[in-house]
CSV table of C-alpha atoms in Angstrom, one decimal:
chain,number,residue,atom,x,y,z
A,452,MET,CA,58.4,121.5,-90.5
A,453,ASP,CA,57.6,122.5,-86.9
A,454,VAL,CA,55.9,119.9,-84.6
A,455,TYR,CA,54.5,120.9,-81.2
A,456,SER,CA,53.6,118.1,-78.8
A,457,TYR,CA,51.1,118.7,-76.0
A,458,SER,CA,49.8,116.9,-72.9
A,459,GLY,CA,46.5,118.7,-72.5
A,460,GLU,CA,47.4,122.3,-72.8
A,461,GLU,CA,51.0,121.9,-71.6
A,462,LEU,CA,53.7,122.0,-74.3
A,463,ILE,CA,55.9,119.0,-73.8
A,464,CYS,CA,58.2,119.1,-76.7
A,465,TYR,CA,59.0,121.1,-79.8
A,466,ASN,CA,60.7,119.6,-82.9
A,467,GLN,CA,61.9,121.2,-86.1
A,468,PHE,CA,62.8,119.2,-89.2
A,469,SER,CA,64.6,120.6,-92.3
A,470,ILE,CA,64.0,118.3,-95.3
A,471,PHE,CA,66.1,118.3,-98.4
A,472,VAL,CA,64.3,116.9,-101.4
A,473,VAL,CA,66.9,116.0,-104.0
A,474,GLY,CA,66.1,117.0,-107.6
A,475,SER,CA,63.0,119.0,-106.7
A,476,GLY,CA,64.5,122.5,-106.9
A,477,GLY,CA,63.8,125.2,-109.5
A,478,PHE,CA,60.4,126.2,-108.1
A,479,GLY,CA,61.5,129.7,-107.4
A,480,GLY,CA,61.0,129.6,-103.6
A,481,LYS,CA,63.5,130.2,-100.8
A,482,ARG,CA,66.2,127.6,-100.1
A,483,MET,CA,65.8,128.1,-96.4
A,484,SER,CA,63.0,129.2,-94.1
A,485,ASP,CA,63.5,132.3,-92.0
A,486,LYS,CA,62.2,130.3,-89.0
A,487,ALA,CA,64.8,127.6,-89.3
A,488,LYS,CA,67.1,127.0,-86.3
A,489,VAL,CA,70.5,127.0,-87.9
A,490,ALA,CA,73.0,124.2,-87.4
A,491,VAL,CA,76.3,125.4,-85.9
A,492,ALA,CA,79.8,124.5,-87.0
A,493,ILE,CA,82.0,122.7,-84.4
A,494,PRO,CA,84.8,124.7,-82.7
A,495,ASN,CA,88.2,124.9,-84.5
A,496,ARG,CA,90.2,122.9,-82.0
A,497,PRO,CA,90.7,119.2,-81.0
A,498,PRO,CA,87.7,117.7,-79.2
A,499,ASP,CA,87.4,117.9,-75.4
A,500,ALA,CA,86.1,114.4,-75.2
A,501,VAL,CA,85.5,111.4,-77.5
A,502,LEU,CA,83.3,108.4,-76.8
A,503,THR,CA,82.6,105.3,-79.0
A,504,ASP,CA,79.9,102.6,-79.1
A,505,THR,CA,79.6,99.7,-81.5
A,506,THR,CA,76.1,99.1,-83.0
A,507,SER,CA,74.9,95.5,-83.2
A,508,LEU,CA,74.3,93.7,-86.5
A,509,ASN,CA,70.6,93.5,-85.6
A,510,GLN,CA,70.5,97.2,-84.4
A,511,ALA,CA,68.0,98.3,-87.1
A,512,ALA,CA,65.8,95.3,-86.6
A,513,LEU,CA,65.6,96.1,-82.9
A,514,TYR,CA,65.2,99.9,-83.4
A,515,ARG,CA,62.3,99.5,-85.8
A,516,LEU,CA,60.3,98.0,-82.9
A,517,SER,CA,60.0,101.6,-81.7
A,518,GLY,CA,57.5,102.1,-84.5
A,519,ASP,CA,59.5,103.1,-87.6
A,520,TRP,CA,58.5,100.3,-90.1
A,521,ASN,CA,60.3,101.8,-93.1
A,522,PRO,CA,61.5,98.8,-95.2
A,523,LEU,CA,64.7,100.7,-96.0
A,524,HIS,CA,66.0,99.5,-92.6
A,525,ILE,CA,65.1,95.8,-92.9
A,526,ASP,CA,64.5,94.7,-96.5
A,527,PRO,CA,67.7,94.2,-98.6
A,528,ASP,CA,65.8,94.5,-101.9
A,529,PHE,CA,64.2,97.8,-100.9
A,530,ALA,CA,67.5,99.1,-99.7
A,531,ASN,CA,69.1,98.3,-103.1
A,532,LEU,CA,66.3,100.2,-104.9
A,533,ALA,CA,67.3,103.2,-102.8
A,534,GLY,CA,70.9,102.8,-103.8
A,535,PHE,CA,72.3,101.1,-100.7
A,536,ASP,CA,74.2,97.8,-100.5
A,537,LYS,CA,72.2,96.7,-97.6
A,538,PRO,CA,69.6,98.0,-95.1
A,539,ILE,CA,70.8,101.1,-93.2
A,540,LEU,CA,70.4,102.1,-89.6
A,541,HIS,CA,67.7,104.6,-88.7
A,542,GLY,CA,69.1,108.1,-88.4
A,543,LEU,CA,67.3,108.6,-85.1
A,544,CYS,CA,69.1,105.5,-83.8
A,545,THR,CA,72.5,107.1,-84.5
A,546,PHE,CA,71.1,110.3,-83.1
A,547,GLY,CA,70.3,108.4,-79.8
A,548,PHE,CA,73.8,107.0,-79.5
A,549,SER,CA,75.2,110.5,-79.9
A,550,ALA,CA,72.9,112.1,-77.4
A,551,ARG,CA,73.7,109.5,-74.8
A,552,HIS,CA,77.4,110.1,-75.3
A,553,VAL,CA,76.9,113.8,-74.5
A,554,LEU,CA,74.8,113.1,-71.4
A,555,GLN,CA,77.3,110.5,-70.3
A,556,GLN,CA,80.3,112.7,-70.6
A,557,PHE,CA,78.9,116.1,-69.5
A,558,ALA,CA,75.8,115.4,-67.4
A,559,ASP,CA,76.6,112.2,-65.5
A,560,ASN,CA,73.7,110.5,-67.4
A,561,ASP,CA,71.3,112.9,-65.7
A,562,VAL,CA,68.5,113.3,-68.3
A,563,SER,CA,66.9,116.1,-66.3
A,564,ARG,CA,69.8,118.3,-67.5
A,565,PHE,CA,68.9,117.8,-71.1
A,566,LYS,CA,67.3,120.9,-72.7
A,567,ALA,CA,67.6,120.8,-76.5
A,568,ILE,CA,69.5,119.1,-79.4
A,569,LYS,CA,70.2,120.2,-83.0
A,570,VAL,CA,71.9,118.0,-85.6
A,571,ARG,CA,72.3,117.5,-89.3
A,572,PHE,CA,72.2,114.0,-90.7
A,573,ALA,CA,75.1,113.8,-93.1
A,574,LYS,CA,75.6,110.1,-94.1
A,575,PRO,CA,74.0,106.8,-93.3
A,576,VAL,CA,75.3,104.2,-90.9
A,577,TYR,CA,75.2,100.4,-91.4
A,578,PRO,CA,74.3,98.1,-88.5
A,579,GLY,CA,77.5,96.8,-86.9
A,580,GLN,CA,79.6,99.9,-87.5
A,581,THR,CA,81.2,101.7,-84.6
A,582,LEU,CA,80.1,105.2,-83.8
A,583,GLN,CA,82.6,107.8,-82.5
A,584,THR,CA,81.2,111.0,-81.0
A,585,GLU,CA,83.6,113.9,-80.7
A,586,MET,CA,82.5,116.7,-78.3
A,587,TRP,CA,83.4,120.3,-77.5
A,588,LYS,CA,82.2,122.0,-74.3
A,589,GLU,CA,81.3,125.7,-74.6
A,590,GLY,CA,79.5,126.8,-71.5
A,591,SER,CA,76.2,124.9,-71.3
A,592,ARG,CA,76.3,124.0,-75.0
A,593,ILE,CA,78.1,120.8,-76.1
A,594,HIS,CA,79.0,120.8,-79.7
A,595,PHE,CA,79.5,117.4,-81.3
A,596,GLN,CA,79.9,115.4,-84.5
A,597,THR,CA,79.6,111.7,-85.0
A,598,LYS,CA,81.8,109.6,-87.2
A,599,VAL,CA,82.0,106.0,-88.3
A,600,GLN,CA,85.2,104.7,-86.8
A,601,GLY,CA,87.3,103.1,-89.4
A,602,THR,CA,86.0,105.0,-92.4
A,603,GLY,CA,86.1,108.5,-90.8
A,604,ASP,CA,82.8,109.3,-92.5
A,605,ILE,CA,81.0,112.1,-90.6
A,606,VAL,CA,77.4,110.9,-90.2
A,607,ILE,CA,76.1,113.6,-87.9
A,608,SER,CA,77.5,117.1,-88.3
A,609,ASN,CA,77.1,120.7,-87.1
A,610,ALA,CA,75.4,119.4,-84.0
A,611,TYR,CA,75.0,120.5,-80.4
A,612,VAL,CA,73.2,119.7,-77.1
A,613,ASP,CA,72.1,122.4,-74.8
A,614,LEU,CA,72.2,121.5,-71.1
A,615,VAL,CA,70.1,123.2,-68.4
A,616,PRO,CA,72.3,126.1,-67.3
A,617,THR,CA,71.3,126.0,-63.6
A,618,ALA,CA,72.4,122.4,-63.2
A,619,ASP,CA,75.5,122.7,-65.4
A,620,VAL,CA,77.9,124.2,-62.8
A,621,LEU,CA,80.9,123.7,-65.1
A,622,ALA,CA,79.4,126.1,-67.6
A,623,LYS,CA,80.4,128.9,-65.3
A,624,THR,CA,83.8,130.6,-65.4
A,625,PRO,CA,85.6,132.6,-62.7
A,626,SER,CA,85.1,135.8,-64.7
A,627,GLU,CA,81.3,135.6,-64.7
A,628,GLY,CA,79.3,137.4,-62.0
A,629,ARG,CA,80.3,139.1,-58.8
A,630,GLU,CA,79.7,136.3,-56.4
A,631,LEU,CA,82.0,133.3,-55.8
A,632,GLN,CA,81.9,130.8,-58.6
A,633,SER,CA,82.9,128.0,-56.2
A,634,THR,CA,79.5,128.3,-54.5
A,635,LEU,CA,77.9,126.8,-57.6
A,636,VAL,CA,80.2,123.8,-57.4
A,637,PHE,CA,79.6,123.1,-53.7
A,638,GLU,CA,75.9,123.3,-54.2
A,639,GLU,CA,76.2,120.8,-57.1
A,640,ILE,CA,78.3,118.4,-54.9
A,641,GLY,CA,75.6,118.6,-52.3
A,642,ARG,CA,73.0,117.7,-54.9
A,643,ARG,CA,74.9,114.7,-56.2
A,644,LEU,CA,75.5,113.4,-52.7
A,645,GLN,CA,71.8,113.0,-52.3
A,646,HIS,CA,71.9,110.3,-54.9
A,647,MET,CA,75.3,108.6,-54.2
A,648,GLY,CA,76.4,109.9,-50.8
A,649,GLY,CA,76.3,106.5,-49.1
A,650,GLU,CA,78.7,104.9,-51.5
A,651,VAL,CA,81.1,107.9,-51.4
A,652,VAL,CA,81.2,107.9,-47.6
A,653,LYS,CA,82.2,104.2,-47.5
A,654,LYS,CA,85.1,104.9,-49.8
A,655,VAL,CA,86.4,108.3,-48.4
A,656,ASN,CA,85.5,108.4,-44.7
A,657,ALA,CA,86.8,111.9,-44.1
A,658,VAL,CA,85.6,115.4,-43.4
A,659,PHE,CA,87.0,118.2,-45.6
A,660,GLU,CA,86.9,121.9,-44.7
A,661,TRP,CA,87.4,124.4,-47.5
A,662,HIS,CA,88.6,128.0,-47.1
A,663,ILE,CA,87.8,129.9,-50.3
A,664,THR,CA,89.8,133.1,-50.7
A,665,LYS,CA,89.2,136.2,-52.8
A,666,GLY,CA,92.1,138.6,-52.9
A,667,GLU,CA,93.8,138.5,-49.5
A,668,ASN,CA,90.8,137.4,-47.5
A,669,THR,CA,88.8,134.3,-46.7
A,670,ALA,CA,85.5,134.8,-48.6
A,671,ALA,CA,83.7,131.6,-47.7
A,672,LYS,CA,84.1,128.4,-45.7
A,673,TRP,CA,82.5,125.1,-46.8
A,674,THR,CA,82.4,121.6,-45.3
A,675,ILE,CA,82.1,118.4,-47.2
A,676,ASP,CA,81.3,115.6,-44.8
A,677,LEU,CA,82.1,112.3,-46.3
A,678,LYS,CA,82.4,110.5,-43.0
A,679,ASN,CA,79.0,110.5,-41.4
A,680,GLY,CA,75.6,109.1,-42.6
A,681,SER,CA,75.2,109.5,-46.3
A,682,GLY,CA,77.4,112.6,-46.5
A,683,LYS,CA,76.5,116.2,-46.8
A,684,VAL,CA,77.7,119.7,-47.8
A,685,TYR,CA,77.1,122.8,-45.8
A,686,GLN,CA,78.4,126.3,-45.7
A,687,GLY,CA,80.6,127.1,-42.7
A,688,PRO,CA,83.4,125.4,-40.7
A,689,ALA,CA,83.1,121.7,-39.8
A,690,LYS,CA,80.7,121.1,-36.9
A,691,ASP,CA,83.2,118.5,-35.6
A,692,SER,CA,86.9,118.5,-36.4
A,693,ALA,CA,87.9,118.3,-40.0
A,694,ASP,CA,90.3,115.7,-41.2
A,695,VAL,CA,91.6,117.9,-44.0
A,696,THR,CA,91.5,121.7,-44.3
A,697,ILE,CA,92.2,123.2,-47.8
A,698,THR,CA,92.8,126.9,-48.5
A,699,LEU,CA,92.4,127.8,-52.1
A,700,SER,CA,91.4,130.9,-54.1
A,701,ASP,CA,88.1,131.0,-55.8
A,702,GLU,CA,89.8,131.4,-59.1
A,703,ASP,CA,92.2,128.4,-58.6
A,704,PHE,CA,89.3,126.3,-57.3
A,705,MET,CA,87.4,126.8,-60.5
A,706,LYS,CA,90.5,126.1,-62.6
A,707,VAL,CA,90.8,122.7,-60.9
A,708,VAL,CA,87.1,122.0,-61.5
A,709,LEU,CA,87.3,122.9,-65.1
A,710,GLY,CA,90.4,120.8,-65.6
A,711,LYS,CA,92.7,123.7,-66.3
A,712,LEU,CA,94.8,123.2,-63.2
A,713,ASP,CA,96.3,119.9,-61.9
A,714,PRO,CA,94.9,119.4,-58.4
A,715,GLN,CA,97.9,117.3,-57.4
A,716,LYS,CA,100.2,120.3,-58.0
């Protein structure tokens, strides 16, 4: 089922739902639509990040205030009729916890970097259980699965979030493109300083000059001023004297940013 949401003539959001109706097969039709956006298996390696959150015992009662009045999530007798010991948490509530984990870990809670999400609901969650989201970063796509901590049950599987590529500087790798990959990082630092520069200046109080090399030559110079005003980033040497000058290859700089190289070493 495809749902297109508009504000006037502007498309705001597109949703697709795949619905499994147990016991209603045998009608001779296709098992899957050709238009379905396929769920993707998680990478075959340990997760890059894991975050947890404990749902409250009244989580379903609170979430139903968003407009989902299904008695399955509030009425014990109705839940028993559906085969559950007690009311279950809304799948979209679990979905929300998972999406926030991804944005917290890989987008600094910047919702403007959210582009798309795809999940498969695998098992129900009971209010009060702890959700554990395991995440794998592959470029601008963050694969994830969500488990119930303690039981190990996977409740959301084959899932991913796509982040806006232009804002996700960590999606780039040194091998991509002909220009310096570090340029993307310095631009991103400058963007973030617009929101939190004042706090950083108070803590750091220093001017850093970066000499980025390519091969044997200095390919670019950048200055990160964390001493004056609310801080700023600009290309070129420090306008006043720098407190620290760092010379680093573009490749090593990106390895540090991607966590593949220890900056202390």
